[in-house]
Each structure stands twice: as structure tokens, then as C-alpha cells.
Amino acid sequence: MSGGTLGTWNPTTTPRPAPGGGCPCRPPGPGPRSCRSAPRPALPRSARSARSRGRRCSPGTGRTGGRRTSRGNGLSSRSGNAVGWLLALLLLAGACASPPDPGHRTSAVARPPMGWNSWNTFGCAIDENRILAAAGALVTSGMRDAGYRYVVVDDCWQAPARAADGALQADPVRFPHGMAWLGDRIHAMGLRFGIYQSPEEQTCAEYGGTLLGATGALGHEDQDARTFADWGVDYLKYDWCSPHGTIDDQVTAFATMDRALRATGRDIVYSINPNSAHFNSGPYYDWGRVADLWRTTEDVADAWSTGCVSDCAMGVTEILDAQAPLAGRAGPGRWNDPDMLEVGVRGTFTPDENRAHMTMWAMMAAPLMAGNDVTAMPADVRDVLTAPGAVAVDQDPLGRQATRLRTDGRAEVWARPLADGSVAVALLNRGDAPTSIATSASEAGLPASAAYRVSDVWAGTSATTASPDLAATVPAHGVAFYRVTPTG
């Protein structure tokens, strides 16, 4: 962890205090990160503040709260002006009822992006040598050839102040050659260059007090987009960091950068995070209208389960529960993002948990952003991340997210249709003891066929059978993962 010693922090319990006091913050560095004023339940947009420093929509009314004058505006006289009140309520309800329309959007991101992000392992402890070492490891480990092509430099790359002309600058100590130079070196390895920014005044590390400065994009969107294009950036992670603002505010901010990126003429994958320091806003807006991929949940922890569903780090199982209802919003060019992979990040997961984590992200057609130290990667972690069968399911061109067909809170059956007529099936054991799980061809949505090829993705075996009914004894926190193809 960089930014000094901030004490112990357990991502499975509660957010910890920010350095020097203030709001509870998740730490920059290993683990999730965000800063919020106090734990609170997830509420729909109409029941949340329009902005903490501006207009408020009162819970249950949709009206704007705050102070009213007693005279001079015709709205608060005791005699009342019925017409005036009605007009005011209609106007205010309109202001609080629906997010702004960003217009029609098309995307060229036909498959979920794959790559590596610096945050989960290194946090703010990054420099150009560390980034280039990670890029080189993607090549030598075989991850690049397996599809992991984006090298995303997360928060803390920037200098604490912009240049005199308002342009972003790289930290001169940690990135002395600048970001364009870094991007050139990454491109020379056959990889693509990603970078981080925030739509508000400060990035998440700046907002949390770990990094000095206020270099967020607010008021600089067009300039920053041009800078990124000039630097050869191929991927932008755009991270909402404060607990303030409604979905309306977020839609406006994310759409502003979307337009700015498009105006540059450079193809830049646009990844947004409406949830970094917010409630779980995934269900409340169709984020594919403003971005190529969007975070659907709170930050992921390196934990199978944290027991937390709002305002703190979520485990694998909580994220599955949050993303399952959003399957209809994903597809080619618009991807639900359940956050970065925790496979191999700190060695917390067992081998069964690593395989289950990778399986379920592949089943959800999730972007696969590795977060482990790829320069010191054990062979078993590499094998999970590069497993051809799992990657093929994730990258299937049909782009359909899996549907959870059945759950009893422990044993689950998921199925995902694939472009060649196959169906990917995951039998997931969320429980703490081995359990038997089974499904039938009809439940999995397989068409009638004289024969089927059943491929066990993790065992690497295949067999042809007349009956594709599946059954397995699945280990605790484990999965059985199949690809079933009609052949007759």
C-alpha cells in the first residue's frame, strides 16, 4: 500500500476513517476504494439528493427541498396561489423525475474488454517501470495472446496540479518520461494503453486524502479528452468518487466525457464507474446510453462473501446477486461490469474459489481486468486467467449474459446461450460444504438433438452423449463448468 501507513482495514466489515479524519474511506492500494459520508441503504434516484451542494429532491415527494422565501415569489404566501403551486410542483417533479437524455449512442466494443489494471495490487505505488514490467509480463506469460491486451494505469499517475494551460501532467518523479512515452512503449509490445480519470474536481485518491491535488476532469472534459487522444490512450476508466449527486448528475457528467472522447476521432473504450462512492446505481439507469461498459456494484473485495450489499466492499456472491437481474442490459457494445478480477491478487482465494470467480465472470460476459501482480504470478493463477474454455465463453460473440435459473441460497444453476448453438452451464456451490447439483437439458435451454458434446471446461475433457443432463458433486465455494453443444 502506498500513501503512508493508514492502519489496519478489513474490507469485509466497514469502511475505515480517512487519513486525518473526515468521511469513511476505502484505502487506496490493495482492496476496493471509495469515500462516503455515512453508510446508507440504496435508494432510487427520486429519493436521493439532487446534489449535496445544490437542489434537493425530498424523499417521497419529488419536490425540491431547502429554504423558501415567505414573499416575493408567489409560491409561499399563506393565501396560496393554487396555479403557482401546481406549476412549481410540475416543474420540480420534472427536474427530479427522469435522468437527462444523452441521445442515441453506438459502440464498437463488440466483446468485453480484457486486460490488466494497476489498482488492486499496487494502488498508488506505481511508476513507469512498474507499469512497463507488468506490460512485459502480460506478453511473456501468454496473457496477451489469451486476450488480455489493455494495460490500464489507474489513479495516482497524475501530478498534483495541472499545467499553466490547464492540461493534465504526469507525476514528474514517477513518470518522468510522460504518458505519451509510456503509451508508445505499451503499444510497441502489441498492447493497448488505458488511463484513469474522474468526472469531479478530484480523483478518488485525491478525494480520500492519500494523493495531493485536485485534477479531476470537471470543467476540463474536452481538454482532457484531447490530451488522452494525443497520448495514444485506448481505454479510459472514469470513476465517480464522491458520495454526492443523483443519477441525473452522473448521467450528465458521464455523457459529457463520452461526447468529448468521440469528438477526438480516436477509438477510446469508455469504462465508467457510477458506484465507486455511491449506492448501487446499476439497476436505476441504462448506462449503455453513455458508455461502453459500466460498473454495476460496489467495489469488489478479495473475499468469497462479505455479507455486505451496500456502502461497503462486496464479495463474489454479493456481486452475483446484484448483477443477475441486469442480464437484459448487456450485449455487444454494452457490458455490465462487476469489477476487476481478484484471482491471485493476494492469495486469499482457494484454487476452487479462483476457478469459480473466473467462471462466473465469464458466464456474465464481464470485462476481464486482471488485478494481480502479473510479474510474480504462480502457474495455477496464470492457468485460471488464461483458461481457453473460460475465455472463449466470456468472449462469445453473441454477448448474452448468463441467466440464473435456480438457487436455494447455496446451490445454483446458471446457463448462457452461445453463438454456435452451444450452452454454457455453471453449477455453483456458494456453500461451505460440498454439495450435489444437477440440471436437465430442458432447464438449461438446450434444443432437442440426437447427441450432444459435453465439454468440462476446467477438466479439459469432452464426451458425446445422447442425454446432456448434468450432475456433479461441487466443492465448497466451487463450480462445475460445462459447454454443451448439440451435434445430432
Short mmCIF file of N, CA and C in Angstrom, two decimals, residues 41-159:
data_model
loop_
_atom_site.label_atom_id
_atom_site.label_comp_id
_atom_site.label_asym_id
_atom_site.label_seq_id
_atom_site.Cartn_x
_atom_site.Cartn_y
_atom_site.Cartn_z
N PRO A 41 -28.74 2.98 3.04
CA PRO A 41 -29.30 1.99 2.12
C PRO A 41 -29.40 2.55 0.73
N ALA A 42 -29.41 1.66 -0.26
CA ALA A 42 -29.58 2.08 -1.64
C ALA A 42 -31.00 2.58 -1.84
N LEU A 43 -31.14 3.76 -2.44
CA LEU A 43 -32.44 4.32 -2.73
C LEU A 43 -32.51 4.69 -4.19
N PRO A 44 -33.71 4.64 -4.79
CA PRO A 44 -33.82 5.08 -6.17
C PRO A 44 -33.55 6.56 -6.29
N ARG A 45 -33.30 7.01 -7.49
CA ARG A 45 -32.88 8.37 -7.73
C ARG A 45 -33.85 9.39 -7.17
N SER A 46 -35.17 9.16 -7.30
CA SER A 46 -36.13 10.17 -6.88
C SER A 46 -36.11 10.41 -5.39
N ALA A 47 -35.53 9.49 -4.62
CA ALA A 47 -35.49 9.65 -3.17
C ALA A 47 -34.14 10.13 -2.67
N ARG A 48 -33.22 10.49 -3.59
CA ARG A 48 -31.89 10.90 -3.19
C ARG A 48 -31.67 12.37 -3.50
N SER A 49 -30.68 12.97 -2.90
CA SER A 49 -30.45 14.39 -3.09
C SER A 49 -30.02 14.67 -4.51
N ALA A 50 -30.49 15.78 -5.05
CA ALA A 50 -30.08 16.17 -6.39
C ALA A 50 -28.61 16.53 -6.41
N ARG A 51 -28.13 17.09 -5.37
CA ARG A 51 -26.70 17.28 -5.17
C ARG A 51 -26.53 17.87 -3.79
N SER A 52 -25.54 17.41 -3.06
CA SER A 52 -25.43 17.84 -1.67
C SER A 52 -25.20 19.34 -1.58
N ARG A 53 -24.64 19.91 -2.62
CA ARG A 53 -24.37 21.34 -2.56
C ARG A 53 -25.33 22.12 -3.45
N GLY A 54 -26.44 21.52 -3.83
CA GLY A 54 -27.39 22.21 -4.68
C GLY A 54 -28.81 21.80 -4.34
N ARG A 55 -29.65 21.68 -5.36
CA ARG A 55 -31.06 21.37 -5.20
C ARG A 55 -31.26 19.99 -4.60
N ARG A 56 -32.29 19.81 -3.77
CA ARG A 56 -32.58 18.50 -3.18
C ARG A 56 -33.99 18.07 -3.57
N CYS A 57 -34.15 16.79 -3.88
CA CYS A 57 -35.46 16.20 -4.09
C CYS A 57 -35.89 15.56 -2.79
N SER A 58 -37.00 15.99 -2.23
CA SER A 58 -37.41 15.47 -0.93
C SER A 58 -37.92 14.05 -1.06
N PRO A 59 -37.47 13.14 -0.18
CA PRO A 59 -37.92 11.75 -0.24
C PRO A 59 -39.44 11.66 -0.18
N GLY A 60 -39.98 10.89 -1.11
CA GLY A 60 -41.41 10.63 -1.11
C GLY A 60 -42.23 11.69 -1.80
N THR A 61 -41.65 12.84 -2.17
CA THR A 61 -42.42 13.89 -2.81
C THR A 61 -41.91 14.24 -4.17
N GLY A 62 -40.60 14.09 -4.40
CA GLY A 62 -40.02 14.54 -5.65
C GLY A 62 -39.85 16.03 -5.70
N ARG A 63 -40.21 16.75 -4.60
CA ARG A 63 -40.10 18.20 -4.60
C ARG A 63 -38.71 18.63 -4.18
N THR A 64 -38.38 19.83 -4.55
CA THR A 64 -37.11 20.37 -4.13
C THR A 64 -37.20 20.86 -2.70
N GLY A 65 -36.24 20.43 -1.88
CA GLY A 65 -36.20 20.89 -0.50
C GLY A 65 -35.39 22.15 -0.38
N GLY A 66 -35.08 22.51 0.86
CA GLY A 66 -34.30 23.71 1.08
C GLY A 66 -35.21 24.88 1.44
N ARG A 67 -34.63 26.04 1.47
CA ARG A 67 -35.31 27.18 2.03
C ARG A 67 -36.19 27.85 1.00
N ARG A 68 -37.38 28.33 1.44
CA ARG A 68 -38.25 29.11 0.59
C ARG A 68 -38.43 30.49 1.22
N THR A 69 -38.50 31.51 0.41
CA THR A 69 -38.79 32.84 0.94
C THR A 69 -40.28 32.94 1.23
N SER A 70 -40.64 33.84 2.12
CA SER A 70 -42.04 33.95 2.51
C SER A 70 -42.81 34.90 1.62
N ARG A 71 -42.14 35.63 0.79
CA ARG A 71 -42.85 36.55 -0.08
C ARG A 71 -41.99 36.87 -1.28
N GLY A 72 -42.68 37.43 -2.27
CA GLY A 72 -41.96 37.91 -3.44
C GLY A 72 -41.93 36.93 -4.58
N ASN A 73 -42.25 35.63 -4.36
CA ASN A 73 -42.23 34.70 -5.48
C ASN A 73 -43.59 34.10 -5.75
N GLY A 74 -44.58 34.44 -4.96
CA GLY A 74 -45.92 33.95 -5.23
C GLY A 74 -46.13 32.50 -4.89
N LEU A 75 -45.12 31.82 -4.31
CA LEU A 75 -45.24 30.39 -4.07
C LEU A 75 -45.42 30.04 -2.61
N SER A 76 -45.07 30.93 -1.72
CA SER A 76 -45.13 30.57 -0.31
C SER A 76 -46.05 31.47 0.51
N SER A 77 -46.85 32.29 -0.17
CA SER A 77 -47.81 33.10 0.55
C SER A 77 -48.82 32.21 1.26
N ARG A 78 -49.25 32.64 2.46
CA ARG A 78 -50.21 31.83 3.21
C ARG A 78 -51.52 31.74 2.47
N SER A 79 -51.88 32.80 1.73
CA SER A 79 -53.12 32.73 0.97
C SER A 79 -53.03 31.67 -0.11
N GLY A 80 -51.78 31.43 -0.57
CA GLY A 80 -51.55 30.36 -1.54
C GLY A 80 -51.98 30.80 -2.92
N ASN A 81 -51.25 30.32 -3.86
CA ASN A 81 -51.60 30.53 -5.26
C ASN A 81 -51.67 29.15 -5.88
N ALA A 82 -52.87 28.62 -6.04
CA ALA A 82 -53.02 27.22 -6.47
C ALA A 82 -52.36 26.98 -7.80
N VAL A 83 -52.52 27.92 -8.70
CA VAL A 83 -51.92 27.73 -10.02
C VAL A 83 -50.41 27.76 -9.92
N GLY A 84 -49.90 28.71 -9.12
CA GLY A 84 -48.46 28.79 -8.96
C GLY A 84 -47.88 27.55 -8.33
N TRP A 85 -48.56 27.04 -7.29
CA TRP A 85 -48.08 25.81 -6.66
C TRP A 85 -48.08 24.65 -7.64
N LEU A 86 -49.15 24.56 -8.42
CA LEU A 86 -49.25 23.45 -9.37
C LEU A 86 -48.14 23.52 -10.40
N LEU A 87 -47.91 24.72 -10.94
CA LEU A 87 -46.84 24.87 -11.92
C LEU A 87 -45.49 24.56 -11.30
N ALA A 88 -45.28 25.03 -10.09
CA ALA A 88 -44.00 24.77 -9.44
C ALA A 88 -43.77 23.30 -9.22
N LEU A 89 -44.82 22.61 -8.75
CA LEU A 89 -44.68 21.18 -8.50
C LEU A 89 -44.42 20.42 -9.78
N LEU A 90 -45.09 20.81 -10.86
CA LEU A 90 -44.86 20.14 -12.14
C LEU A 90 -43.43 20.36 -12.61
N LEU A 91 -42.94 21.58 -12.48
CA LEU A 91 -41.57 21.86 -12.91
C LEU A 91 -40.57 21.10 -12.06
N LEU A 92 -40.76 21.09 -10.76
CA LEU A 92 -39.81 20.43 -9.89
C LEU A 92 -39.87 18.92 -10.03
N ALA A 93 -41.07 18.39 -10.22
CA ALA A 93 -41.17 16.95 -10.45
C ALA A 93 -40.46 16.57 -11.72
N GLY A 94 -40.58 17.44 -12.74
CA GLY A 94 -39.86 17.16 -13.98
C GLY A 94 -38.37 17.18 -13.78
N ALA A 95 -37.91 18.09 -12.91
CA ALA A 95 -36.47 18.17 -12.67
C ALA A 95 -35.95 16.95 -11.94
N CYS A 96 -36.83 16.30 -11.16
CA CYS A 96 -36.38 15.18 -10.35
C CYS A 96 -36.86 13.83 -10.84
N ALA A 97 -37.63 13.80 -11.94
CA ALA A 97 -38.30 12.56 -12.30
C ALA A 97 -37.52 11.67 -13.23
N SER A 98 -36.75 12.23 -14.12
CA SER A 98 -36.09 11.36 -15.10
C SER A 98 -34.71 11.92 -15.44
N PRO A 99 -33.74 11.04 -15.63
CA PRO A 99 -32.41 11.50 -15.98
C PRO A 99 -32.40 12.17 -17.34
N PRO A 100 -31.46 13.05 -17.60
CA PRO A 100 -31.38 13.68 -18.91
C PRO A 100 -31.12 12.65 -19.99
N ASP A 101 -31.62 12.94 -21.18
CA ASP A 101 -31.46 12.02 -22.31
C ASP A 101 -30.17 12.35 -23.04
N PRO A 102 -29.17 11.45 -23.00
CA PRO A 102 -27.91 11.75 -23.68
C PRO A 102 -27.96 11.52 -25.18
N GLY A 103 -29.10 11.02 -25.68
CA GLY A 103 -29.21 10.76 -27.11
C GLY A 103 -28.76 9.36 -27.48
N HIS A 104 -28.87 9.05 -28.76
CA HIS A 104 -28.52 7.72 -29.26
C HIS A 104 -27.01 7.53 -29.22
N ARG A 105 -26.60 6.31 -28.87
CA ARG A 105 -25.17 6.00 -28.78
C ARG A 105 -24.89 4.66 -29.42
N THR A 106 -23.84 4.59 -30.21
CA THR A 106 -23.38 3.32 -30.75
C THR A 106 -21.98 3.05 -30.22
N SER A 107 -21.60 1.76 -30.21
CA SER A 107 -20.31 1.36 -29.66
C SER A 107 -19.67 0.34 -30.57
N ALA A 108 -18.36 0.42 -30.68
CA ALA A 108 -17.60 -0.55 -31.47
C ALA A 108 -16.98 -1.63 -30.60
N VAL A 109 -17.27 -1.62 -29.30
CA VAL A 109 -16.67 -2.59 -28.38
C VAL A 109 -17.53 -3.85 -28.40
N ALA A 110 -17.27 -4.69 -29.40
CA ALA A 110 -18.15 -5.82 -29.68
C ALA A 110 -18.03 -6.94 -28.65
N ARG A 111 -16.91 -7.00 -27.93
CA ARG A 111 -16.71 -8.05 -26.93
C ARG A 111 -16.18 -7.42 -25.65
N PRO A 112 -16.39 -8.07 -24.52
CA PRO A 112 -15.92 -7.48 -23.26
C PRO A 112 -14.41 -7.26 -23.28
N PRO A 113 -13.95 -6.07 -22.94
CA PRO A 113 -12.50 -5.83 -22.93
C PRO A 113 -11.79 -6.73 -21.92
N MET A 114 -10.55 -7.07 -22.25
CA MET A 114 -9.70 -7.87 -21.36
C MET A 114 -8.37 -7.15 -21.18
N GLY A 115 -7.85 -7.19 -19.98
CA GLY A 115 -6.58 -6.52 -19.74
C GLY A 115 -6.14 -6.64 -18.30
N TRP A 116 -5.35 -5.67 -17.89
CA TRP A 116 -4.79 -5.64 -16.53
C TRP A 116 -4.89 -4.22 -16.02
N ASN A 117 -5.22 -4.07 -14.72
CA ASN A 117 -5.34 -2.77 -14.09
C ASN A 117 -4.42 -2.73 -12.87
N SER A 118 -3.79 -1.60 -12.64
CA SER A 118 -2.76 -1.49 -11.61
C SER A 118 -3.30 -1.39 -10.19
N TRP A 119 -4.58 -1.08 -10.00
CA TRP A 119 -5.04 -0.68 -8.68
C TRP A 119 -5.04 -1.78 -7.64
N ASN A 120 -5.63 -2.93 -7.93
CA ASN A 120 -5.89 -3.92 -6.89
C ASN A 120 -4.63 -4.38 -6.17
N THR A 121 -3.53 -4.43 -6.88
CA THR A 121 -2.27 -4.85 -6.25
C THR A 121 -1.42 -3.67 -5.80
N PHE A 122 -1.31 -2.63 -6.61
CA PHE A 122 -0.33 -1.58 -6.34
C PHE A 122 -0.92 -0.29 -5.82
N GLY A 123 -2.20 -0.02 -6.05
CA GLY A 123 -2.76 1.24 -5.62
C GLY A 123 -1.96 2.41 -6.15
N CYS A 124 -1.56 3.32 -5.25
CA CYS A 124 -0.78 4.49 -5.66
C CYS A 124 0.71 4.20 -5.83
N ALA A 125 1.15 3.02 -5.49
CA ALA A 125 2.57 2.70 -5.58
C ALA A 125 2.93 2.28 -7.01
N ILE A 126 2.74 3.20 -7.94
CA ILE A 126 3.02 2.92 -9.35
C ILE A 126 4.04 3.90 -9.89
N ASP A 127 4.78 3.44 -10.88
CA ASP A 127 5.67 4.30 -11.65
C ASP A 127 5.82 3.67 -13.02
N GLU A 128 6.53 4.35 -13.91
CA GLU A 128 6.61 3.86 -15.28
C GLU A 128 7.31 2.51 -15.37
N ASN A 129 8.29 2.27 -14.51
CA ASN A 129 8.99 0.98 -14.55
C ASN A 129 8.07 -0.16 -14.13
N ARG A 130 7.28 0.07 -13.10
CA ARG A 130 6.36 -0.97 -12.64
C ARG A 130 5.29 -1.26 -13.70
N ILE A 131 4.79 -0.23 -14.35
CA ILE A 131 3.77 -0.44 -15.39
C ILE A 131 4.37 -1.19 -16.57
N LEU A 132 5.57 -0.80 -16.99
CA LEU A 132 6.19 -1.49 -18.12
C LEU A 132 6.56 -2.93 -17.78
N ALA A 133 6.94 -3.17 -16.52
CA ALA A 133 7.22 -4.55 -16.11
C ALA A 133 5.95 -5.40 -16.19
N ALA A 134 4.84 -4.83 -15.76
CA ALA A 134 3.57 -5.57 -15.85
C ALA A 134 3.19 -5.81 -17.30
N ALA A 135 3.39 -4.82 -18.15
CA ALA A 135 3.08 -4.99 -19.57
C ALA A 135 3.93 -6.11 -20.16
N GLY A 136 5.21 -6.11 -19.82
CA GLY A 136 6.09 -7.17 -20.32
C GLY A 136 5.66 -8.53 -19.84
N ALA A 137 5.19 -8.61 -18.59
CA ALA A 137 4.74 -9.89 -18.05
C ALA A 137 3.48 -10.39 -18.74
N LEU A 138 2.62 -9.49 -19.16
CA LEU A 138 1.45 -9.92 -19.93
C LEU A 138 1.88 -10.64 -21.20
N VAL A 139 2.96 -10.16 -21.80
CA VAL A 139 3.45 -10.79 -23.03
C VAL A 139 4.10 -12.13 -22.73
N THR A 140 5.06 -12.15 -21.79
CA THR A 140 5.83 -13.37 -21.56
C THR A 140 5.01 -14.48 -20.90
N SER A 141 3.97 -14.12 -20.16
CA SER A 141 3.13 -15.13 -19.50
C SER A 141 2.12 -15.76 -20.43
N GLY A 142 1.93 -15.18 -21.60
CA GLY A 142 0.91 -15.67 -22.51
C GLY A 142 -0.44 -14.99 -22.32
N MET A 143 -0.55 -14.07 -21.37
CA MET A 143 -1.83 -13.42 -21.14
C MET A 143 -2.23 -12.53 -22.32
N ARG A 144 -1.27 -11.84 -22.92
CA ARG A 144 -1.61 -11.02 -24.09
C ARG A 144 -2.22 -11.88 -25.18
N ASP A 145 -1.60 -13.01 -25.47
CA ASP A 145 -2.09 -13.86 -26.54
C ASP A 145 -3.41 -14.53 -26.17
N ALA A 146 -3.70 -14.62 -24.88
CA ALA A 146 -5.00 -15.14 -24.44
C ALA A 146 -6.10 -14.10 -24.55
N GLY A 147 -5.72 -12.84 -24.79
CA GLY A 147 -6.71 -11.78 -24.97
C GLY A 147 -6.57 -10.59 -24.06
N TYR A 148 -5.68 -10.65 -23.07
CA TYR A 148 -5.51 -9.54 -22.12
C TYR A 148 -4.61 -8.48 -22.75
N ARG A 149 -5.22 -7.49 -23.36
CA ARG A 149 -4.44 -6.54 -24.17
C ARG A 149 -4.42 -5.11 -23.62
N TYR A 150 -5.31 -4.77 -22.72
CA TYR A 150 -5.31 -3.40 -22.19
C TYR A 150 -4.47 -3.33 -20.91
N VAL A 151 -3.56 -2.37 -20.88
CA VAL A 151 -2.78 -2.07 -19.68
C VAL A 151 -3.32 -0.75 -19.14
N VAL A 152 -4.06 -0.82 -18.04
CA VAL A 152 -4.76 0.35 -17.53
C VAL A 152 -4.02 0.90 -16.31
N VAL A 153 -3.52 2.11 -16.44
CA VAL A 153 -2.85 2.80 -15.34
C VAL A 153 -3.93 3.50 -14.53
N ASP A 154 -4.18 3.02 -13.34
CA ASP A 154 -5.26 3.56 -12.51
C ASP A 154 -4.81 4.85 -11.83
N ASP A 155 -5.51 5.25 -10.80
CA ASP A 155 -5.30 6.52 -10.12
C ASP A 155 -3.84 6.67 -9.65
N CYS A 156 -3.44 7.93 -9.45
CA CYS A 156 -2.14 8.31 -8.89
C CYS A 156 -1.03 8.46 -9.92
N TRP A 157 -1.34 8.45 -11.19
CA TRP A 157 -0.32 8.69 -12.22
C TRP A 157 -0.07 10.18 -12.40
N GLN A 158 -1.01 11.03 -11.96
CA GLN A 158 -1.02 12.43 -12.33
C GLN A 158 -0.21 13.29 -11.35
N ALA A 159 0.30 14.39 -11.86
CA ALA A 159 0.91 15.41 -10.99
C ALA A 159 -0.19 16.06 -10.16
#
